[in-house]
Amino acid sequence: MEVTVFYLTLPFKRLFIYSVYVCEQPGPHESPIQCYIRRDRATSTYLLFYGLVPSEGESDKLLLAARKVRRATCTDFVISLVADDFSRASYTYVGKLRSNFFGTKFTIHDSQPPCDSIIPSSTRLSRRFHSKQVFPKLSSSNYNIGTITYELNVLRTRGPRRMHCVLHSIPMSSIQEGGTAPTPLAFRQSFDEQLSPLISSKGKEPVTNPSSPTLPATPLHPLGSGEPLTLKNKAPRWHEQLQCWCLNFKGRVTVASVKNFQLVAAVEPSHNVSPEEQEKVILQFGKIGKDIFTMDYRYPLSAFQAFAICLSSFDTKPACE
């Protein structure tokens, strides 16, 4: 069977780099980026859109999409740049979220290595076959960049689920005064360097290796980053009139649900983090309709990291509720 080789054109290459850059770029310091998630129960897909509420022209504001895949021992949420292609062999593959058997612990895997991190030397370009097309791309490896753990609710107490998120690719110093979070700039430069020979050598089939490096046994940490950033649930406050524990979502959440949460940095006195920074909500997620949820995130989280954390809330956790 004849196989036709299609080389990445420069406009397409730039579009792909820009899409990954936006999804991996940390949010702003000043105010959160407001998004919403639409759930499709029939297809087990979750679409992340940029904007306050659902409106016309959603396809123009799509940031990420995920599909839930149940397996015998775990559940996977495969994350893509588009809503109709969730193959790991595709250039649109961004990463995945994998749960344990009980749905109490999740691991975030990124298809690209964290910036300034120690990565396997075997990472290289690989060739993927889609019918009669061959697209050169970076290896679709999975790098462990974070874990999400839900506390068991043994006493069956009412209230939101309690969770802890450890972001291995973000140092705790990023929320300290003068600290910075990793950006995808290094990946963009590496992508340019590795693809330039392919684009310049038109008419020649690229030399590639079909094998992909195996999943790293341990999480990858940015060089010299120290302790990773840890997020925890923001403590609710007692509402005298309603006689219950409440969180202030500032109008962004309108339906009560155990899925609703607000995450702040879990800091110790030794971390030297200001009280204002400790109270700042880094990620909040909540329900506003039957299958519509809001997601607001800020620095140092990226859209991909925030989306992965929120996806963990959709998995069934009988022992945590």
Short mmCIF file of C-alpha atoms in Angstrom, two decimals:
data_model
loop_
_atom_site.label_atom_id
_atom_site.label_comp_id
_atom_site.label_asym_id
_atom_site.label_seq_id
_atom_site.Cartn_x
_atom_site.Cartn_y
_atom_site.Cartn_z
CA MET A 1 0.00 0.00 0.00
CA GLU A 2 1.36 3.39 -0.96
CA VAL A 3 1.96 5.79 1.92
CA THR A 4 1.95 9.51 1.25
CA VAL A 5 4.12 11.70 3.46
CA PHE A 6 2.73 15.14 4.35
CA TYR A 7 5.16 17.62 5.89
CA LEU A 8 4.02 20.16 8.43
CA THR A 9 3.59 23.55 6.82
CA LEU A 10 4.84 26.61 8.68
CA PRO A 11 1.35 28.09 9.40
CA PHE A 12 0.14 24.75 10.81
CA LYS A 13 3.29 24.38 12.88
CA ARG A 14 2.81 27.83 14.37
CA LEU A 15 -0.84 27.12 15.13
CA PHE A 16 0.04 23.88 16.91
CA ILE A 17 2.79 25.54 18.96
CA TYR A 18 0.48 28.42 19.86
CA SER A 19 -2.30 26.07 21.02
CA VAL A 20 0.06 24.10 23.26
CA TYR A 21 1.65 27.32 24.52
CA VAL A 22 -1.73 28.76 25.58
CA CYS A 23 -2.79 25.57 27.39
CA GLU A 24 0.56 25.20 29.18
CA GLN A 25 1.04 28.89 30.00
CA PRO A 26 0.50 29.84 33.70
CA GLY A 27 -2.52 32.04 34.36
CA PRO A 28 -2.23 35.71 35.37
CA HIS A 29 -1.35 36.95 38.86
CA GLU A 30 -3.92 39.73 39.07
CA SER A 31 -7.25 38.07 38.27
CA PRO A 32 -8.33 34.51 37.38
CA ILE A 33 -9.09 33.30 33.88
CA GLN A 34 -12.77 32.36 33.80
CA CYS A 35 -13.83 29.28 31.85
CA TYR A 36 -16.62 26.73 31.82
CA ILE A 37 -16.85 22.99 31.21
CA ARG A 38 -19.66 21.30 29.29
CA ARG A 39 -20.23 17.61 30.05
CA ASP A 40 -21.72 15.23 27.49
CA ARG A 41 -22.93 12.13 29.33
CA ALA A 42 -23.74 10.21 26.14
CA THR A 43 -20.17 10.36 24.81
CA SER A 44 -18.35 10.73 28.15
CA THR A 45 -16.64 13.87 26.89
CA TYR A 46 -15.82 17.13 28.67
CA LEU A 47 -15.21 20.35 26.74
CA LEU A 48 -13.36 23.30 28.27
CA PHE A 49 -14.30 26.70 26.84
CA TYR A 50 -12.93 30.16 27.51
CA GLY A 51 -15.63 32.55 28.73
CA LEU A 52 -18.02 33.37 31.55
CA VAL A 53 -21.04 31.30 30.49
CA PRO A 54 -22.11 29.18 27.50
CA SER A 55 -22.91 31.26 24.43
CA GLU A 56 -23.05 31.05 20.65
CA GLY A 57 -19.90 30.14 18.76
CA GLU A 58 -18.48 27.79 21.39
CA SER A 59 -16.20 26.13 18.84
CA ASP A 60 -14.20 29.34 18.54
CA LYS A 61 -13.46 29.36 22.28
CA LEU A 62 -12.59 25.70 22.82
CA LEU A 63 -9.40 25.33 24.86
CA LEU A 64 -9.25 21.61 25.64
CA ALA A 65 -11.37 18.47 25.42
CA ALA A 66 -11.31 15.22 27.38
CA ARG A 67 -12.85 11.79 27.03
CA LYS A 68 -13.46 9.45 29.95
CA VAL A 69 -12.32 5.87 29.35
CA ARG A 70 -13.16 3.23 31.96
CA ARG A 71 -10.74 0.34 32.29
CA ALA A 72 -10.70 -2.77 34.47
CA THR A 73 -8.40 -1.31 37.13
CA CYS A 74 -8.57 2.45 36.55
CA THR A 75 -10.21 5.34 34.74
CA ASP A 76 -8.45 7.50 32.15
CA PHE A 77 -9.35 11.00 31.03
CA VAL A 78 -7.58 11.53 27.69
CA ILE A 79 -7.02 15.26 27.03
CA SER A 80 -6.78 16.71 23.53
CA LEU A 81 -6.68 20.06 21.74
CA VAL A 82 -9.75 19.09 19.71
CA ALA A 83 -13.08 17.47 20.48
CA ASP A 84 -13.02 14.74 17.83
CA ASP A 85 -9.58 13.13 18.17
CA PHE A 86 -8.41 11.51 21.42
CA SER A 87 -5.74 9.23 20.01
CA ARG A 88 -2.36 9.27 21.77
CA ALA A 89 -0.77 8.99 18.34
CA SER A 90 -2.29 12.30 17.25
CA TYR A 91 -0.47 15.62 17.27
CA THR A 92 -3.46 17.03 19.20
CA TYR A 93 -2.81 14.80 22.22
CA VAL A 94 -1.94 16.92 25.29
CA GLY A 95 -1.93 14.47 28.19
CA LYS A 96 -4.11 12.34 30.41
CA LEU A 97 -5.44 11.90 33.93
CA ARG A 98 -5.41 8.39 35.41
CA SER A 99 -7.13 7.22 38.60
CA ASN A 100 -6.46 4.30 40.88
CA PHE A 101 -8.98 1.46 41.28
CA PHE A 102 -10.98 3.25 44.03
CA GLY A 103 -10.97 6.66 42.36
CA THR A 104 -9.26 8.27 45.35
CA LYS A 105 -5.90 9.06 43.74
CA PHE A 106 -5.17 10.54 40.32
CA THR A 107 -1.98 11.14 38.37
CA ILE A 108 -1.61 13.95 35.84
CA HIS A 109 0.49 13.02 32.81
CA ASP A 110 1.71 15.66 30.37
CA SER A 111 2.74 14.71 26.83
CA GLN A 112 5.53 17.29 27.00
CA PRO A 113 8.34 17.34 29.59
CA PRO A 114 8.28 20.12 32.20
CA CYS A 115 10.55 23.02 31.32
CA ASP A 116 14.10 22.87 32.71
CA SER A 117 13.50 19.34 33.92
CA ILE A 118 15.52 16.14 33.80
CA ILE A 119 14.11 14.17 30.87
CA PRO A 120 15.07 10.80 29.41
CA SER A 121 17.71 11.06 26.70
CA SER A 122 15.69 8.68 24.52
CA THR A 123 12.99 11.29 23.88
CA ARG A 124 12.97 11.98 20.15
CA LEU A 125 10.75 12.57 17.18
CA SER A 126 8.50 9.69 16.25
CA ARG A 127 6.39 8.91 13.22
CA ARG A 128 2.65 8.31 13.57
CA PHE A 129 0.45 6.73 10.89
CA HIS A 130 -3.09 8.03 10.30
CA SER A 131 -4.55 6.14 7.34
CA LYS A 132 -2.34 7.48 4.51
CA GLN A 133 -0.78 10.42 6.34
CA VAL A 134 2.41 10.58 8.33
CA PHE A 135 2.92 13.47 10.73
CA PRO A 136 6.27 14.04 12.42
CA LYS A 137 5.81 15.09 16.03
CA LEU A 138 7.36 15.04 19.42
CA SER A 139 7.08 11.74 21.23
CA SER A 140 3.70 11.17 22.90
CA SER A 141 5.32 10.13 26.14
CA ASN A 142 3.57 10.78 29.44
CA TYR A 143 5.43 12.72 32.12
CA ASN A 144 4.13 12.60 35.68
CA ILE A 145 3.62 16.26 36.64
CA GLY A 146 1.14 15.99 39.50
CA THR A 147 -1.02 13.88 41.81
CA ILE A 148 -4.47 14.46 43.28
CA THR A 149 -5.56 12.63 46.42
CA TYR A 150 -9.07 12.58 47.92
CA GLU A 151 -9.47 11.92 51.64
CA LEU A 152 -11.70 9.03 52.65
CA ASN A 153 -14.92 10.16 54.30
CA VAL A 154 -15.14 7.41 56.93
CA LEU A 155 -17.59 9.30 59.17
CA ARG A 156 -19.82 10.19 56.19
CA THR A 157 -19.77 13.88 57.13
CA ARG A 158 -21.56 16.33 54.86
CA GLY A 159 -19.72 18.88 52.78
CA PRO A 160 -17.36 19.11 49.80
CA ARG A 161 -14.80 16.42 49.13
CA ARG A 162 -11.42 17.02 50.74
CA MET A 163 -8.50 16.87 48.35
CA HIS A 164 -4.77 17.53 48.11
CA CYS A 165 -2.96 18.31 44.86
CA VAL A 166 0.81 18.07 44.51
CA LEU A 167 2.14 19.74 41.34
CA HIS A 168 5.59 18.22 40.82
CA SER A 169 6.40 20.55 37.93
CA ILE A 170 5.63 23.77 39.88
CA PRO A 171 7.94 24.79 42.75
CA MET A 172 6.52 26.17 45.99
CA SER A 173 8.80 29.17 45.45
CA SER A 174 6.53 30.24 42.55
CA ILE A 175 4.04 31.79 45.00
CA GLN A 176 6.71 33.43 47.12
CA GLU A 177 7.74 37.02 46.54
CA GLY A 178 9.80 37.20 43.36
CA GLY A 179 9.14 33.55 42.51
CA THR A 180 8.25 32.32 39.03
CA ALA A 181 6.53 29.26 37.59
CA PRO A 182 7.87 27.26 34.62
CA THR A 183 6.62 28.40 31.21
CA PRO A 184 6.41 26.48 27.93
CA LEU A 185 8.95 28.79 26.28
CA ALA A 186 11.69 26.17 26.47
CA PHE A 187 9.40 23.58 24.86
CA ARG A 188 8.52 25.96 22.03
CA GLN A 189 12.20 26.57 21.24
CA SER A 190 12.95 22.84 21.41
CA PHE A 191 10.02 22.11 19.10
CA ASP A 192 11.29 24.65 16.56
CA GLU A 193 14.80 23.22 16.63
CA GLN A 194 13.66 19.61 16.19
CA LEU A 195 11.14 20.32 13.43
CA SER A 196 13.28 22.71 11.36
CA PRO A 197 15.26 19.93 9.63
CA LEU A 198 11.99 18.23 8.68
CA ILE A 199 10.48 21.36 7.18
CA SER A 200 13.65 22.27 5.25
CA SER A 201 14.13 18.77 3.81
CA LYS A 202 11.11 18.71 1.50
CA GLY A 203 10.91 15.68 -0.71
CA LYS A 204 12.84 13.48 1.71
CA GLU A 205 11.23 11.09 4.16
CA PRO A 206 12.22 12.00 7.73
CA VAL A 207 14.39 9.57 9.64
CA THR A 208 12.36 8.59 12.67
CA ASN A 209 12.11 6.03 15.40
CA PRO A 210 8.68 4.43 15.88
CA SER A 211 9.43 3.48 19.46
CA SER A 212 8.44 5.78 22.31
CA PRO A 213 10.19 6.10 25.66
CA THR A 214 8.43 4.36 28.50
CA LEU A 215 6.64 6.21 31.27
CA PRO A 216 9.13 7.59 33.82
CA ALA A 217 9.03 5.65 37.08
CA THR A 218 9.27 8.83 39.18
CA PRO A 219 7.78 12.32 38.78
CA LEU A 220 9.87 14.87 36.92
CA HIS A 221 10.92 18.00 38.80
CA PRO A 222 12.30 21.25 37.42
CA LEU A 223 16.00 21.56 38.17
CA GLY A 224 16.69 23.44 41.41
CA SER A 225 12.98 23.86 42.16
CA GLY A 226 13.00 22.42 45.66
CA GLU A 227 9.66 21.56 47.25
CA PRO A 228 6.71 21.18 44.84
CA LEU A 229 3.57 23.29 45.11
CA THR A 230 0.75 21.67 47.11
CA LEU A 231 -2.88 22.77 46.96
CA LYS A 232 -5.62 22.06 49.50
CA ASN A 233 -9.30 22.86 50.00
CA LYS A 234 -10.04 26.33 51.26
CA ALA A 235 -11.65 26.10 54.69
CA PRO A 236 -15.37 27.01 54.59
CA ARG A 237 -16.89 29.55 56.98
CA TRP A 238 -19.98 29.11 59.13
CA HIS A 239 -23.04 30.97 57.82
CA GLU A 240 -25.27 32.02 60.72
CA GLN A 241 -28.44 32.56 58.68
CA LEU A 242 -28.18 29.37 56.68
CA GLN A 243 -26.72 27.40 59.59
CA CYS A 244 -24.19 25.64 57.40
CA TRP A 245 -20.59 25.81 56.19
CA CYS A 246 -20.26 27.92 53.06
CA LEU A 247 -17.67 29.08 50.53
CA ASN A 248 -17.86 32.38 48.66
CA PHE A 249 -17.70 31.61 44.94
CA LYS A 250 -18.57 35.25 44.09
CA GLY A 251 -21.54 34.27 41.97
CA ARG A 252 -19.65 31.79 39.80
CA VAL A 253 -21.35 28.71 41.34
CA THR A 254 -25.13 28.46 41.69
CA VAL A 255 -25.87 24.76 42.32
CA ALA A 256 -24.88 22.89 45.49
CA SER A 257 -22.73 19.84 44.77
CA VAL A 258 -20.03 17.75 46.43
CA LYS A 259 -17.98 18.40 43.29
CA ASN A 260 -17.68 22.12 44.06
CA PHE A 261 -14.31 23.16 45.48
CA GLN A 262 -11.85 25.99 46.00
CA LEU A 263 -8.12 25.29 46.22
CA VAL A 264 -5.48 27.42 47.94
CA ALA A 265 -1.78 26.84 48.55
CA ALA A 266 -0.95 24.53 51.46
CA VAL A 267 1.86 26.48 53.09
CA GLU A 268 3.88 26.26 56.27
CA PRO A 269 5.40 29.16 58.25
CA SER A 270 8.81 28.20 56.86
CA HIS A 271 7.62 28.87 53.30
CA ASN A 272 7.57 32.63 53.88
CA VAL A 273 4.34 33.23 51.94
CA SER A 274 2.33 36.38 52.64
CA PRO A 275 -1.13 36.05 54.27
CA GLU A 276 -2.73 37.57 51.16
CA GLU A 277 -1.16 34.92 48.96
CA GLN A 278 -2.25 32.16 51.34
CA GLU A 279 -5.91 33.25 51.08
CA LYS A 280 -5.84 33.61 47.31
CA VAL A 281 -7.96 31.00 45.52
CA ILE A 282 -5.77 29.46 42.82
CA LEU A 283 -8.47 27.20 41.35
CA GLN A 284 -12.22 27.04 41.87
CA PHE A 285 -14.71 24.71 40.24
CA GLY A 286 -18.46 24.49 40.63
CA LYS A 287 -21.79 23.59 39.11
CA ILE A 288 -24.14 26.08 37.44
CA GLY A 289 -26.39 23.69 35.51
CA LYS A 290 -27.19 20.04 34.86
CA ASP A 291 -24.04 19.52 32.81
CA ILE A 292 -22.38 22.94 32.97
CA PHE A 293 -19.57 23.80 35.39
CA THR A 294 -17.37 26.85 35.85
CA MET A 295 -13.58 26.68 36.18
CA ASP A 296 -11.56 29.72 37.25
CA TYR A 297 -7.80 29.45 37.58
CA ARG A 298 -4.85 31.75 38.12
CA TYR A 299 -1.07 31.75 38.49
CA PRO A 300 0.83 29.48 38.80
CA LEU A 301 -1.58 26.91 37.28
CA SER A 302 -2.01 26.46 33.53
CA ALA A 303 -5.26 25.65 31.74
CA PHE A 304 -4.14 22.05 31.24
CA GLN A 305 -3.23 21.54 34.91
CA ALA A 306 -6.44 23.20 36.13
CA PHE A 307 -8.58 21.18 33.70
CA ALA A 308 -6.95 17.92 34.81
CA ILE A 309 -7.64 18.69 38.48
CA CYS A 310 -11.28 19.49 37.72
CA LEU A 311 -11.71 16.30 35.68
CA SER A 312 -10.80 14.28 38.77
CA SER A 313 -13.96 15.60 40.41
CA PHE A 314 -16.14 13.92 37.77
CA ASP A 315 -15.03 10.40 38.65
CA THR A 316 -17.18 8.39 41.06
CA LYS A 317 -15.84 8.24 44.64
CA PRO A 318 -18.29 6.42 46.95
CA ALA A 319 -15.73 6.30 49.78
CA CYS A 320 -15.22 10.07 49.72
CA GLU A 321 -18.82 11.25 49.90
#
